[in-house]
Coordinates of C-alpha atoms in Angstrom, one line a residue:
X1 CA 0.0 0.0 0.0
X2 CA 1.1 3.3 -1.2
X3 CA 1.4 6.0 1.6
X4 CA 0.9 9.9 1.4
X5 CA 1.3 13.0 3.1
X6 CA -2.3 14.5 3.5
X7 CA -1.5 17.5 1.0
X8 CA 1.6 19.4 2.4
X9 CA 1.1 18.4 5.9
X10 CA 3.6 15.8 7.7
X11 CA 0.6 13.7 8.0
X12 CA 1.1 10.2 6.5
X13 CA -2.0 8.2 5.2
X14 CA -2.6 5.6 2.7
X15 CA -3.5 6.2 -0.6
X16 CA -6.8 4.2 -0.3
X17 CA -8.8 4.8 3.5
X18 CA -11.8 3.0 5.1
X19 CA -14.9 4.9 5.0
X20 CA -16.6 4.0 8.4
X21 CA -19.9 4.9 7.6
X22 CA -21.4 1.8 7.7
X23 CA -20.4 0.8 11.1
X24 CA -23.3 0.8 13.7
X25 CA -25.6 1.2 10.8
X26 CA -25.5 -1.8 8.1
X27 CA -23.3 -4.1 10.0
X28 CA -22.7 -4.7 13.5
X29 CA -19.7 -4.6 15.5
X30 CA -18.2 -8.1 15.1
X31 CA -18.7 -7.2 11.3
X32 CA -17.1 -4.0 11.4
X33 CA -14.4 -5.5 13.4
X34 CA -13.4 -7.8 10.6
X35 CA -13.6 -5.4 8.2
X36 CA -11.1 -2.9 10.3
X37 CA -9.2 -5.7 11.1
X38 CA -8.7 -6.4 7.2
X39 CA -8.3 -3.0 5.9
X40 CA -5.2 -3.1 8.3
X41 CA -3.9 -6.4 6.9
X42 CA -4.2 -4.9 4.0
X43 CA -1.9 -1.9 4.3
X44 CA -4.9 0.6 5.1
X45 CA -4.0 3.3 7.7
X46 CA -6.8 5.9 7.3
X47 CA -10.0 5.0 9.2
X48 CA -12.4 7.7 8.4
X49 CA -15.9 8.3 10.2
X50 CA -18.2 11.1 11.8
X51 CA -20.1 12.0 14.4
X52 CA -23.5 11.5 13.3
X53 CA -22.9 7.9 11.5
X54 CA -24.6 5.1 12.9
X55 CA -28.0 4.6 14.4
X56 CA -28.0 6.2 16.7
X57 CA -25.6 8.7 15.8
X58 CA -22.2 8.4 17.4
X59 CA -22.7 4.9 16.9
X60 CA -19.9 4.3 14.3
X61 CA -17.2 6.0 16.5
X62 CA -18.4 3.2 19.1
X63 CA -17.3 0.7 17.6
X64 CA -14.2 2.3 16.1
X65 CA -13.9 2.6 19.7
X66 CA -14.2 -0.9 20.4
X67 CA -12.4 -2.6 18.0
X68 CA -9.0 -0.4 17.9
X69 CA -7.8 -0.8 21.1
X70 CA -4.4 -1.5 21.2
X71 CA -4.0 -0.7 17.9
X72 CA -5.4 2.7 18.1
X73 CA -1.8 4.0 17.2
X74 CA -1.4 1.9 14.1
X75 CA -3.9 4.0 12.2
X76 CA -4.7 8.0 11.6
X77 CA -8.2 8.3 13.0
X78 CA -10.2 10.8 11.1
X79 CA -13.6 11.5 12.2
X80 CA -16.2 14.9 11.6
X81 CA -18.2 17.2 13.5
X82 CA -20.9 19.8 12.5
X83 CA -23.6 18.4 10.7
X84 CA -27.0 17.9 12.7
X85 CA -26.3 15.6 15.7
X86 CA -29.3 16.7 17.4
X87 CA -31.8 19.3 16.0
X88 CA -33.4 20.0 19.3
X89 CA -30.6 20.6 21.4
X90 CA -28.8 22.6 18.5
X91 CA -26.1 19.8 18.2
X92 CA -24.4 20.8 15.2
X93 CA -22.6 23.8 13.5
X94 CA -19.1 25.1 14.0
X95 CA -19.4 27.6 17.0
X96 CA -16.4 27.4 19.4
X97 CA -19.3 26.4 22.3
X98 CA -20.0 23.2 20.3
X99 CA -17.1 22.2 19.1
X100 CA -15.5 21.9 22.4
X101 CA -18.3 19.9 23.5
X102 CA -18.6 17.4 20.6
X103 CA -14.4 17.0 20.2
X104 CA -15.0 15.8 23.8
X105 CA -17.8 13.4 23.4
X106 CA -15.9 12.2 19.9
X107 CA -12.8 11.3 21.9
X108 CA -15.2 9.5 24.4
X109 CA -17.1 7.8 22.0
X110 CA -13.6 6.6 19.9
X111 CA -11.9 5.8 23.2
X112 CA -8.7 7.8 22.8
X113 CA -7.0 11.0 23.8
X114 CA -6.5 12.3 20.4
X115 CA -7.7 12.7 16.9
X116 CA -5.4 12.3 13.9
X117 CA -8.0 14.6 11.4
X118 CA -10.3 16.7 12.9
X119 CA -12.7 17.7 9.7
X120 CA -15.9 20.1 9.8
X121 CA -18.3 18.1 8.4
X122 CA -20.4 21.3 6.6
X123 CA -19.9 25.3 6.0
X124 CA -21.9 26.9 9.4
X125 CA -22.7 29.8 7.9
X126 CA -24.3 31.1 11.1
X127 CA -20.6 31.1 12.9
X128 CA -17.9 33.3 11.9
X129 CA -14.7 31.7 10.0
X130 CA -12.7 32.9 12.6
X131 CA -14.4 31.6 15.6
X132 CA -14.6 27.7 13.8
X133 CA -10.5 27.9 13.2
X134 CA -9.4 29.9 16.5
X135 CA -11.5 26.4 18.4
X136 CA -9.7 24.0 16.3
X137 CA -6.5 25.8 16.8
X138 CA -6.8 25.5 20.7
X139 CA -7.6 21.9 20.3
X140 CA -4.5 21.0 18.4
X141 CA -2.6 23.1 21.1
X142 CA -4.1 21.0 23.6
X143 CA -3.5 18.1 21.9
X144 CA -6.9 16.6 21.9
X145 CA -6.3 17.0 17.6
X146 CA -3.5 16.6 15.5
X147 CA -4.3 18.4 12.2
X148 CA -8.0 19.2 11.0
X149 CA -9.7 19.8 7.6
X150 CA -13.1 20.6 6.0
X151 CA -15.6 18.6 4.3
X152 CA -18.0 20.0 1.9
X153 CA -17.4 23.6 2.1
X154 CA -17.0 25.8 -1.1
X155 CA -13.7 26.2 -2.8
X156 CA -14.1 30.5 -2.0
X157 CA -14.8 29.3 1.5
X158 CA -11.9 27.7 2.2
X159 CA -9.6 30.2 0.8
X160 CA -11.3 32.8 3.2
X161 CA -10.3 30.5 5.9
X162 CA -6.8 29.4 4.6
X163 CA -6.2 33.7 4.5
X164 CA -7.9 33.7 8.1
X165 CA -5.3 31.1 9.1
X166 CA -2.7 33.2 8.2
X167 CA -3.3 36.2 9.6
X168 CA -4.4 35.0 12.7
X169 CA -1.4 32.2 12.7
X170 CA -3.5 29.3 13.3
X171 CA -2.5 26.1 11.8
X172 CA -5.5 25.8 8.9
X173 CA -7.0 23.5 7.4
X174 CA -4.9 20.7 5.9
X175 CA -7.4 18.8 3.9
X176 CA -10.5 18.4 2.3
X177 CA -13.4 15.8 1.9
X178 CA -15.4 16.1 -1.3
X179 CA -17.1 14.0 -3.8
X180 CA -15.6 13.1 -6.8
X181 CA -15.3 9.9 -9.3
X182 CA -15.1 9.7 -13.0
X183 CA -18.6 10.4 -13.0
X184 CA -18.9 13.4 -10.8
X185 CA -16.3 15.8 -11.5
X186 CA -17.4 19.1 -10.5
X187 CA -14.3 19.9 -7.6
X188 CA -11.9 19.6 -10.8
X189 CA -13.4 23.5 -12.1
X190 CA -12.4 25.4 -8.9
X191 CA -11.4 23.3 -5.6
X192 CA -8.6 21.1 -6.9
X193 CA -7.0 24.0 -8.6
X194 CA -7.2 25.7 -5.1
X195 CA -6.7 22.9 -3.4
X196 CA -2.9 22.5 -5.5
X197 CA -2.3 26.1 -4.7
X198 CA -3.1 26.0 -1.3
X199 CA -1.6 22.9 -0.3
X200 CA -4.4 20.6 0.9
X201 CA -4.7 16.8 0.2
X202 CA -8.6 16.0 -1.2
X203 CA -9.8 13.3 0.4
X204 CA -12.3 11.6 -2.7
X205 CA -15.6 10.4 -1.2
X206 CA -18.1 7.7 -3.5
X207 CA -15.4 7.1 -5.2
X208 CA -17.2 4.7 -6.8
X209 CA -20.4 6.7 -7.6
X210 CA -22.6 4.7 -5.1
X211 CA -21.9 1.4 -7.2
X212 CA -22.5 2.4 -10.2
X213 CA -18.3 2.3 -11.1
X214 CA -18.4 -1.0 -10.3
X215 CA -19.4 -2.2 -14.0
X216 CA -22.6 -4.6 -12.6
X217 CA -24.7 -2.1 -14.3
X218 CA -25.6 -0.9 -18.0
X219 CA -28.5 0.0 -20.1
X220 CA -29.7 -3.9 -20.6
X221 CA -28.9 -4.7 -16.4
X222 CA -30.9 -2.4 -14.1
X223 CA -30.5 -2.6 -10.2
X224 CA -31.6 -6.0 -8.2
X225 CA -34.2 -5.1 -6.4
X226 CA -32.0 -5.7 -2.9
X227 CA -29.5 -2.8 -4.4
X228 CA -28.7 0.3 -3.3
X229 CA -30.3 2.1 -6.3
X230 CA -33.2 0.1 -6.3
X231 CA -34.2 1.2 -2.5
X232 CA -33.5 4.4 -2.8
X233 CA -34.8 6.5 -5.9
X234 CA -32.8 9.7 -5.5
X235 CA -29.5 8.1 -6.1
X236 CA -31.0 6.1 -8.8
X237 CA -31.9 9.5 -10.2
X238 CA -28.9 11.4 -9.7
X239 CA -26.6 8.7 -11.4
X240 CA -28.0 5.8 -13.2
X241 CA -28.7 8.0 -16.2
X242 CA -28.6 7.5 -20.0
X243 CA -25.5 9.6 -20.2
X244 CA -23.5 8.1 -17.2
X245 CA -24.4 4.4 -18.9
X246 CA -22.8 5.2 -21.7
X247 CA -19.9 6.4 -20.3
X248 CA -19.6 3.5 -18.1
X249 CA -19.5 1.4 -21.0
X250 CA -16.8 2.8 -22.5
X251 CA -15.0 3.1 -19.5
X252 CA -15.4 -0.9 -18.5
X253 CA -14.5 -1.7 -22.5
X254 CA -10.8 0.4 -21.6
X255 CA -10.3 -1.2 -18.4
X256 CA -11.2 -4.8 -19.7
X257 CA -9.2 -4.4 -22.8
X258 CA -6.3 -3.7 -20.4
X259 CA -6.9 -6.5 -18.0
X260 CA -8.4 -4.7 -15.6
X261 CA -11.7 -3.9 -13.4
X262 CA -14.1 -0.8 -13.0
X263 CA -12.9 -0.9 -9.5
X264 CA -9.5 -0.6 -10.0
X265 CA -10.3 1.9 -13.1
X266 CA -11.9 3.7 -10.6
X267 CA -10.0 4.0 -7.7
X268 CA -6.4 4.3 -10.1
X269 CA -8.0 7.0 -12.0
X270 CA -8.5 9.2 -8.5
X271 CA -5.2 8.2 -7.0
X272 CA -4.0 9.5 -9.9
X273 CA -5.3 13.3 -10.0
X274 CA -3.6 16.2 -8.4
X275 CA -4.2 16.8 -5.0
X276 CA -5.8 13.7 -3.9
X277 CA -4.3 12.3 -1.4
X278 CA -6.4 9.3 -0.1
X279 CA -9.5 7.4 -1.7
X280 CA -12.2 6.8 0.8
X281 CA -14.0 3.9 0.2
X282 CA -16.8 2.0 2.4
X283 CA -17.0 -1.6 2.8
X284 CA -19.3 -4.2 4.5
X285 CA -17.4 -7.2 4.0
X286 CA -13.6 -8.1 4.4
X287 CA -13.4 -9.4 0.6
X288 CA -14.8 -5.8 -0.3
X289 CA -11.4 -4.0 1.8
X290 CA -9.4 -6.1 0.3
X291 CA -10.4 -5.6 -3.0
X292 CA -10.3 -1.9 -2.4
X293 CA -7.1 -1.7 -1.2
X294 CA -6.0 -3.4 -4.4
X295 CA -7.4 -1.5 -6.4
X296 CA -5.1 1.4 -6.9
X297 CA -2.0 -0.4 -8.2
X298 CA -2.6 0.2 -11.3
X299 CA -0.5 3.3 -12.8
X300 CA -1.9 4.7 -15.5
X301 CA 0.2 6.8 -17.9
X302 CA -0.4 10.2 -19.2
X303 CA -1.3 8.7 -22.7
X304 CA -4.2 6.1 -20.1
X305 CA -5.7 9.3 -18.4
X306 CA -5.9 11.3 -21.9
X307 CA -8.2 8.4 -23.4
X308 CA -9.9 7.9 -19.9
X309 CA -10.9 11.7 -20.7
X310 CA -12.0 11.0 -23.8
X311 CA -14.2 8.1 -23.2
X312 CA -15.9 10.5 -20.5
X313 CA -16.8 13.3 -22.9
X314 CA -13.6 15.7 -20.8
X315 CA -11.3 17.6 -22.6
X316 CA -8.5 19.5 -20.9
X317 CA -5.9 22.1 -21.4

């Protein structure tokens, strides 16, 4: 397994993380435990989760919290605050007063003293820049954080933070979570470019466009009725469309006439763009990990990643 510094930080993660988001939700404990178990057989060092995963929430960092242990220091422990923990009792934002009390209750939760990657989960724009960074600044200062990052938040945004940073000499933000596959491509017009000058490592999420990169789909195979796009229609909307089809088709045609899976199309193809640092990927089963973490061996040359924008109707300068 390859590993990274998170964009210009000292950080070191692998270039393919485990997205806990199904821990405490679709499997269980004892599953989650072989799947973390796996990941780290297989090289993986980035564990990645949030406060509000899991039913109920917090229930993800549970088991994170269960199943490290002793190994807690193997691994950089990423995990998110700020989206809505609890409507009524106004769990959520990025106001000094909560973060202090949700970093605590994370650290609880995860059973540690410290957080690798401490990421705002969502833009507050109820709570000044300044306020958000100058908390997260004490935290690392306390050591209760190492670094922290963003999630979500507008390119513009960040760069008003980043300047904030500087002028106030805080740390800043060293990373960023956002989505982004061969299908969904949007942070490539304005926050890798700023995310390249400014020195942060993107952090890819649905990397494989909710399933749809895997290849088990086309215009002649719709979902089984036990899939992801089947139960729920607005991600069946927002990718299984004629135009992503088609791309996909041409996309599995290149990788199979090269040997090769969706998945490891996929996951080479992000590994491979500027800025990114790790791919976040979810799994429910150990084969699943290990599959993942496989999957971004492949190096694709400059000549591969010109055709692979080709096939997806891209052109670049």
């Amino acid at each position: 397994m390859e590993i990274r510094n998170l964009g210009k930080s000292g950080l070191r993660v692998s270039a393919v993380g485990l997205g806990c988001n199904n821990f405490g939700w679709h499997i269980d404990v004892e599953q989650s435990r072989a799947v973390v178990h796996k990941a780290m057989d297989a090289g993986i060092t980035l564990l990645d989760t949030a406060d509000i995963y899991g039913d109920p929430h917090g229930a993800s960092e549970s088991a994170l919290g269960q199943i490290l242990g002793p190994r807690r220091a193997d691994v950089v422990l990423a995990t998110k605050f700020g989206a809505t923990f609890d409507e009524e009792k106004g769990l959520k934002g990025g106001a000094r007063r909560y973060i202090m009390t949700a970093v605590e209750s994370s650290l609880k939760r995860l059973k540690t003293d410290w957080i690798d990657l401490y990421q705002l989960h969502r833009f507050d724009p109820l709570t000044p820049q300044e306020e958000t960074l100058r908390a997260l600044d004490d935290l690392v200062t306390q050591g209760k954080i190492r670094y922290y990052g963003c999630s979500n938040v507008p390119a513009w945004r960040v760069v008003e933070a980043q300047w904030t940073a500087r002028d106030r000499g805080f740390a800043g933000y060293v990373s960023l979570q956002d989505e982004y596959s061969l299908l969904v491509r949007e942070a490539e017009s304005d926050l890798i470019p700023m995310a390249q000058e400014y020195g942060l490592g993107l952090l890819p999420y649905f990397p494989l466009a909710s399933g749809l990169l895997t290849g088990k789909y086309s215009r002649d195979r719709k979902p089984a009725d036990d899939t992801r796009f089947a139960k729920t229609a607005r991600l069946a909307d927002r990718y299984m469309t004629d135009e992503n089809l088609g791309t996909v088709e041409k996309l599995k045609g290149f990788a199979e006439a090269r040997g090769h899976t969706m998945v490891e199309l996929a996951f080479s193809w992000l590994a491979a763009q500027p800025a990114v640092s790790s791919v976040i990927a979810g799994a429910t089963r150990p084969e699943q990990v290990e599959q993942n973490a496989r999957a971004a061996d492949w190096k694709l040359s400059a000549e591969d990643l010109a055709e692979i924008d080709h096939l997806s109707g891209r052109s670049r300068d």
